[in-house]
Amino acid sequence: MSFFSQLIGTGSAFPEKVMTNADFESFVETSDEWIRTRTGIHTRHIADIRKGESTSSLAIAAAKKALEMAKLSGKDLDLIVVGTVTPDSVMPTTGNLLQAALGAERAFSFDLQAACSGFLYGLSIADQFIRTGAVQTALVIGAETLSTLINWQDRGTCVLFGDGAGAAILTRTSDPEHSILGTRLYSDGTKGDILKIPHGGAKVPHYLPEYRHKDHSIHMQGSEVFKLAVRNMIDASMAVLADHHLTPEDVDFFLFHQANVRILEMCMKTLKVPREKTWINLDRYGNTSAATLPVCLDEAWRQGAIKTGDRVLMATFGGGVTWASGLIRL
Ligand code: UT7
């Protein structure tokens, strides 16, 4: 008997505090006009760490909503995968914090680091475990508090990112039609320098004299990332479609990583995606890294933009660099 993974629930969560473009004007040389026209971002949510908001608190809130939609409880989970580059701590993992908070006694859990591709990497891994029969039900999360890794003096990056979390529940099905049809995952470490966080890991820990706090933050060569993101998301989209002998015309809805509205427009133009067949929310949330795709999925599903039977294509690009695509039939 063959097994497949069916998507049965999604959820998302954001910190309370909203930061507008105008808020940045008081401490970096920027303007609401520049940020809106060059990125498409209007506002983003920023976690208040001192009030207990963190990657795990957002992930837990998103997971609870996804479990509720799936009509399951934590006890039903066999696997928890969290895509994040901003875990609350290295140990315990965010996955383990979730496991405890959700009472997911029988689940094994882990975090994975693939930057903005974390959710699709997690979805693909969970799908493999379900297909082998090792796991029945999995929780896949993309959750970030990138605001903790921002250099607030760097106008080229500080305006771009926001905090948030998205969750998805997959469960075993024997129906290949309504399932995760396929995923494609890619990495290219030779281009790691174009989007990186150089200090703060085990190579340059905080107690070494060469440690610089401003290097424990996001460093990005914006235009290089921009070009590669467009090209690789298009290529990855075409690759996963080709695996299934499909073309963009066969897709009902497209979800692209939310980094810059101009990147989305270029992907849409090349793949001939009309505006009504995609979800854009980066105006409200900015780039929430691994959280963008599950949040889009959650919003599009709950608001009826996607429905049972639809083929949904997702594509992403992230630091380090990583990129991925995934094709689901709801
Ligand atoms: O999640 C991973 C994927 N991340 C991405 O995909 C991000 C990809 N990159 C981008 O979205 C864009 O490259 C940025 C939004 C980061 C930058 O936009 P750009 O149109 O590529 O601008 P640029 O870097 O070429 O800079 C043009 C000018 C520069 O000024 P000069 O040197 O021409 O005087 C920048 O200093 O814009 C300046 N600039 C700003 N001006 C006002 C950069 N950031 C800002 C800012 N406000 N916030």
Coordinates of C-alpha atoms and ligand atoms in Angstrom, one line a residue:
M1 CA 0.0 0.0 0.0
S2 CA 1.3 3.5 -0.9
F3 CA 1.1 6.4 1.5
F4 CA 0.8 10.1 0.8
S5 CA 0.5 13.3 2.9
Q6 CA -2.7 15.2 3.0
L7 CA -2.9 18.8 4.3
I8 CA -5.6 19.0 6.9
G9 CA -5.0 22.2 8.9
T10 CA -3.1 25.5 8.9
G11 CA -2.6 28.3 11.3
S12 CA -0.7 31.5 11.7
A13 CA 0.2 34.0 14.4
F14 CA 1.9 37.4 14.8
P15 CA 3.2 39.6 17.6
E16 CA 0.9 42.4 18.7
K17 CA 3.2 45.3 17.9
V18 CA 3.0 46.8 14.4
M19 CA 5.8 48.9 13.1
T20 CA 5.0 51.3 10.2
N21 CA 7.4 52.5 7.5
A22 CA 7.1 56.0 9.0
D23 CA 8.5 54.6 12.3
F24 CA 11.9 54.0 10.6
E25 CA 12.2 57.6 9.5
S26 CA 13.2 58.7 13.0
F27 CA 16.3 56.6 13.1
V28 CA 17.5 55.7 9.6
E29 CA 17.6 57.8 6.4
T30 CA 14.6 56.3 4.6
S31 CA 11.0 57.2 3.8
D32 CA 7.6 55.5 3.6
E33 CA 7.6 56.3 -0.1
W34 CA 11.0 54.5 -0.8
I35 CA 10.0 51.4 1.2
R36 CA 6.5 51.1 -0.4
T37 CA 7.7 51.6 -3.9
R38 CA 11.0 49.6 -3.8
T39 CA 9.6 46.7 -1.6
G40 CA 5.8 46.8 -1.4
I41 CA 6.0 46.7 2.4
H42 CA 3.8 49.0 4.5
T43 CA 3.9 47.5 8.0
R44 CA 5.5 44.5 9.9
H45 CA 4.9 42.9 13.3
I46 CA 7.8 43.0 15.8
A47 CA 7.9 40.7 18.8
D48 CA 8.2 42.2 22.3
I49 CA 10.8 39.8 23.7
R50 CA 10.5 41.4 27.1
K51 CA 6.8 40.6 27.2
G52 CA 7.5 36.9 26.4
E53 CA 6.8 37.0 22.7
S54 CA 9.3 34.7 20.9
T55 CA 9.7 32.3 18.1
S56 CA 8.3 29.5 20.2
S57 CA 5.3 31.5 21.5
L58 CA 4.3 32.5 17.9
A59 CA 4.9 28.9 16.7
I60 CA 2.7 27.5 19.6
A61 CA -0.1 29.9 18.8
A62 CA 0.0 29.0 15.0
A63 CA 0.2 25.3 15.8
K64 CA -2.9 25.5 18.1
K65 CA -4.9 27.1 15.3
A66 CA -3.7 24.4 12.8
L67 CA -4.6 21.6 15.2
E68 CA -8.0 23.1 15.8
M69 CA -8.7 23.3 12.1
A70 CA -7.5 19.7 11.7
K71 CA -9.7 18.7 14.7
L72 CA -6.7 17.1 16.3
S73 CA -4.8 17.6 19.6
G74 CA -1.1 17.5 20.3
K75 CA -1.4 13.9 21.3
D76 CA -2.1 12.9 17.7
L77 CA 1.2 14.2 16.4
D78 CA 4.1 11.9 15.6
L79 CA 6.5 14.5 14.2
I80 CA 7.1 18.2 14.7
V81 CA 9.5 20.0 12.3
V82 CA 10.3 23.7 12.8
G83 CA 12.0 25.7 10.1
T84 CA 13.7 28.7 11.9
V85 CA 16.9 30.6 12.0
T86 CA 15.8 32.3 15.2
P87 CA 15.2 29.5 17.7
D88 CA 14.5 30.6 21.3
S89 CA 17.6 28.6 22.3
V90 CA 19.9 26.1 20.7
M91 CA 18.8 23.6 23.3
P92 CA 16.1 22.8 23.8
T93 CA 15.0 23.1 20.2
T94 CA 11.9 25.1 19.3
G95 CA 10.4 21.8 18.2
N96 CA 10.9 20.4 21.7
L97 CA 9.3 23.6 23.2
L98 CA 6.3 23.0 21.0
Q99 CA 6.2 19.3 21.9
A100 CA 6.0 20.2 25.6
A101 CA 3.5 23.0 25.1
L102 CA 1.2 21.0 22.9
G103 CA 1.4 17.8 25.0
A104 CA 2.6 15.9 22.0
E105 CA 3.9 13.1 24.0
R106 CA 4.6 10.6 21.3
A107 CA 6.1 13.1 18.7
F108 CA 9.8 13.4 18.0
S109 CA 10.8 16.9 17.0
F110 CA 13.6 19.0 15.6
D111 CA 14.5 22.4 14.2
L112 CA 16.0 22.8 10.8
Q113 CA 17.8 25.8 9.4
A114 CA 17.2 26.6 5.8
A115 CA 16.4 30.3 6.2
C116 CA 13.4 31.4 4.2
S117 CA 13.2 27.9 2.7
G118 CA 12.7 26.3 6.1
F119 CA 8.9 25.6 5.7
L120 CA 9.2 23.9 2.3
Y121 CA 12.3 21.9 3.6
G122 CA 10.2 20.9 6.6
L123 CA 7.2 20.0 4.5
S124 CA 9.3 17.8 2.2
I125 CA 10.9 16.0 5.2
A126 CA 7.6 15.4 6.9
D127 CA 6.2 14.1 3.6
Q128 CA 9.0 11.6 3.2
F129 CA 8.4 10.3 6.7
I130 CA 4.7 9.9 6.0
R131 CA 5.3 8.2 2.7
T132 CA 7.5 5.6 4.3
G133 CA 4.8 4.8 6.8
A134 CA 7.0 5.8 9.8
V135 CA 4.8 8.8 10.7
Q136 CA 1.0 9.2 10.6
T137 CA 0.6 12.9 11.4
A138 CA 3.1 15.7 11.3
L139 CA 3.2 19.4 12.3
V140 CA 5.3 21.6 10.1
I141 CA 6.2 25.1 11.2
G142 CA 7.9 28.1 9.8
A143 CA 8.5 30.6 12.6
E144 CA 10.9 33.5 13.0
T145 CA 11.7 36.5 15.1
L146 CA 14.1 38.0 12.6
S147 CA 13.8 41.4 14.4
T148 CA 16.3 39.9 16.9
L149 CA 18.9 39.7 14.1
I150 CA 18.4 43.1 12.5
N151 CA 21.0 45.8 12.4
W152 CA 18.7 48.7 13.0
Q153 CA 21.2 51.1 11.6
D154 CA 21.3 49.4 8.2
R155 CA 18.5 50.9 6.1
G156 CA 19.2 48.3 3.3
T157 CA 17.9 45.5 5.6
C158 CA 16.1 46.8 8.7
V159 CA 13.0 47.8 6.8
L160 CA 12.5 44.5 5.2
F161 CA 11.8 41.9 7.9
G162 CA 9.0 41.1 10.3
D163 CA 8.2 38.4 12.9
G164 CA 5.6 35.7 12.6
A165 CA 4.7 32.0 12.4
G166 CA 2.8 29.7 10.2
A167 CA 1.8 26.0 10.8
A168 CA 0.6 23.1 8.7
I169 CA -0.7 19.7 9.7
L170 CA -0.1 16.7 7.4
T171 CA -1.7 13.3 7.8
R172 CA -1.3 10.0 6.0
T173 CA -3.7 9.2 3.2
S174 CA -3.9 6.6 0.5
D175 CA -5.3 9.1 -2.0
P176 CA -2.5 10.3 -4.2
E177 CA -4.7 13.0 -5.8
H178 CA -5.3 15.1 -2.7
S179 CA -1.9 15.2 -1.3
I180 CA 1.6 16.8 -1.5
L181 CA 2.3 15.9 -5.1
G182 CA 6.0 16.8 -4.9
T183 CA 8.8 19.0 -3.6
R184 CA 12.1 20.2 -4.9
L185 CA 14.8 21.4 -2.5
Y186 CA 18.1 23.1 -3.5
S187 CA 21.2 24.6 -1.9
D188 CA 24.2 26.5 -3.1
G189 CA 26.8 27.2 -0.4
T190 CA 29.2 28.8 -2.9
K191 CA 26.8 31.8 -2.9
G192 CA 26.5 31.9 0.9
D193 CA 28.0 35.3 1.2
I194 CA 25.2 37.2 -0.5
L195 CA 22.8 36.6 2.5
K196 CA 24.4 35.7 5.8
I197 CA 24.8 36.3 9.5
P198 CA 28.5 36.1 10.0
H199 CA 29.0 36.3 13.8
G200 CA 27.2 34.7 16.8
G201 CA 27.6 31.1 15.8
A202 CA 30.2 28.7 17.1
K203 CA 33.0 30.1 14.8
V204 CA 32.8 33.7 16.1
P205 CA 31.0 33.4 19.5
H206 CA 30.2 36.5 21.5
Y207 CA 33.1 36.1 23.9
L208 CA 35.9 36.4 21.3
P209 CA 37.5 39.8 20.8
E210 CA 36.7 39.8 17.1
Y211 CA 33.0 39.3 17.8
R212 CA 31.0 42.4 16.5
H213 CA 27.4 42.8 17.6
K214 CA 26.6 44.5 14.2
D215 CA 27.9 41.3 12.5
H216 CA 25.5 39.2 14.5
S217 CA 22.8 40.5 12.2
I218 CA 21.6 40.0 8.6
H219 CA 24.1 41.0 5.9
M220 CA 22.6 41.1 2.4
Q221 CA 23.8 42.0 -1.1
G222 CA 20.3 43.0 -2.0
S223 CA 20.5 43.2 -5.8
E224 CA 22.3 39.9 -6.0
V225 CA 19.8 38.2 -3.8
F226 CA 17.0 39.8 -5.8
K227 CA 18.2 38.4 -9.2
L228 CA 18.9 34.9 -7.8
A229 CA 15.6 34.8 -6.0
V230 CA 13.7 35.5 -9.2
R231 CA 15.6 33.1 -11.4
N232 CA 15.7 30.2 -8.8
M233 CA 12.1 30.5 -7.8
I234 CA 11.0 30.3 -11.4
D235 CA 13.3 27.4 -12.2
A236 CA 12.2 25.5 -9.0
S237 CA 8.6 26.1 -9.9
M238 CA 9.1 24.8 -13.5
A239 CA 11.0 21.8 -12.2
V240 CA 8.4 20.5 -9.8
L241 CA 5.7 21.0 -12.5
A242 CA 7.8 19.1 -15.0
D243 CA 8.1 16.2 -12.5
H244 CA 4.3 15.9 -12.9
H245 CA 4.1 16.7 -16.6
L246 CA 2.3 20.0 -15.7
T247 CA 2.6 23.6 -16.8
P248 CA 1.8 26.8 -14.9
E249 CA -1.6 26.8 -16.7
D250 CA -2.5 23.6 -14.7
V251 CA -1.9 25.4 -11.4
D252 CA -4.9 26.9 -9.6
F253 CA -3.0 29.1 -7.1
F254 CA 0.6 30.3 -6.6
L255 CA 2.3 31.1 -3.3
F256 CA 5.6 32.8 -3.5
H257 CA 8.0 33.7 -0.7
Q258 CA 7.2 37.3 0.4
A259 CA 10.4 39.3 0.2
N260 CA 9.8 42.0 -2.3
V261 CA 6.7 42.8 -4.4
R262 CA 8.9 43.4 -7.4
I263 CA 10.3 39.8 -7.1
L264 CA 6.7 38.5 -7.0
E265 CA 5.8 40.5 -10.0
M266 CA 8.7 39.2 -12.0
C267 CA 7.9 35.6 -11.1
M268 CA 4.2 36.2 -11.9
K269 CA 5.1 37.8 -15.3
T270 CA 7.4 34.9 -16.3
L271 CA 5.1 32.2 -15.2
K272 CA 2.1 34.1 -16.6
V273 CA 0.3 34.2 -13.2
P274 CA -2.7 36.6 -13.0
R275 CA -2.9 38.7 -9.8
E276 CA -6.1 36.8 -8.7
K277 CA -4.1 33.5 -8.7
T278 CA -1.6 34.5 -6.0
W279 CA -1.6 35.8 -2.4
I280 CA 0.4 38.9 -1.5
N281 CA 0.6 39.9 2.2
L282 CA 4.1 41.3 2.5
D283 CA 2.5 44.8 2.6
R284 CA 1.2 43.8 6.1
Y285 CA 4.0 41.5 7.4
G286 CA 7.2 42.3 5.5
N287 CA 9.5 39.3 5.0
T288 CA 9.0 36.8 7.8
S289 CA 11.5 34.3 6.3
A290 CA 10.3 30.7 6.9
A291 CA 6.9 31.9 8.0
T292 CA 5.9 33.6 4.8
L293 CA 4.6 30.5 2.9
P294 CA 2.6 28.8 5.7
V295 CA 1.1 32.1 6.6
C296 CA 0.0 32.7 2.9
L297 CA -1.3 29.1 2.8
D298 CA -3.3 29.7 5.9
E299 CA -4.8 33.0 4.9
A300 CA -5.6 31.9 1.3
W301 CA -7.3 28.7 2.6
R302 CA -9.3 30.3 5.4
Q303 CA -10.4 33.2 3.2
G304 CA -11.5 30.8 0.4
A305 CA -9.0 31.8 -2.3
I306 CA -7.9 28.1 -2.4
K307 CA -10.3 25.2 -1.9
T308 CA -10.5 21.4 -2.0
G309 CA -9.3 20.1 -5.4
D310 CA -7.0 23.1 -6.1
R311 CA -3.4 22.6 -7.2
V312 CA -1.3 25.0 -5.3
L313 CA 2.3 25.7 -6.2
M314 CA 4.8 27.2 -3.6
A315 CA 8.2 28.6 -4.2
T316 CA 10.8 30.2 -2.0
F317 CA 14.4 31.5 -1.8
G318 CA 16.5 32.0 1.3
G319 CA 19.9 33.0 2.7
G320 CA 22.9 30.7 2.7
V321 CA 21.6 30.2 -0.1
T322 CA 18.6 27.8 -0.3
W323 CA 15.6 27.6 -2.5
A324 CA 12.7 25.2 -2.9
S325 CA 9.3 24.5 -4.5
G326 CA 6.3 22.4 -3.6
L327 CA 3.2 21.3 -5.3
I328 CA 0.1 20.4 -3.3
R329 CA -3.4 19.3 -4.3
L330 CA -5.9 20.2 -1.5
Ligands
UT7_1 O1 14.3 36.5 2.1 C1 15.4 36.3 1.3 C2 15.2 37.0 0.1 N1 15.4 38.4 0.2 C3 15.2 39.1 -0.8 O2 14.8 38.6 -1.8 C4 15.6 40.6 -0.8 C5 16.0 40.9 -2.2 N2 16.5 42.3 -2.4 C6 15.6 43.3 -2.4 O3 14.5 43.2 -2.1 C7 16.2 44.7 -2.9 O4 17.4 44.5 -3.5 C8 16.3 45.7 -1.7 C9 14.9 46.2 -1.3 C10 17.0 45.1 -0.6 C11 17.0 47.0 -2.2 O5 16.3 47.5 -3.3 P1 17.1 48.0 -4.6 O6 16.1 48.6 -5.5 O7 17.8 46.7 -5.1 O8 18.1 49.1 -4.1 P2 19.7 49.1 -4.1 O9 20.2 48.1 -3.1 O10 20.1 49.0 -5.5 O11 19.9 50.5 -3.6 C12 19.5 51.7 -4.3 C13 19.7 52.9 -3.4 C14 21.0 52.9 -2.7 O12 21.4 54.3 -2.6 P3 22.5 54.9 -3.6 O13 23.7 54.0 -3.3 O14 22.0 54.7 -4.9 O15 22.7 56.3 -3.1 C15 20.7 52.4 -1.3 O16 21.5 52.9 -0.3 O17 18.7 52.8 -2.4 C16 19.3 53.0 -1.1 N3 18.5 52.4 -0.1 C17 17.5 53.0 0.6 N4 17.1 54.2 0.5 C18 16.1 54.6 1.3 C19 18.6 51.1 0.3 N5 17.7 50.9 1.3 C20 17.0 52.0 1.5 C21 16.0 52.5 2.3 N6 15.5 53.7 2.2 N7 15.4 51.6 3.2

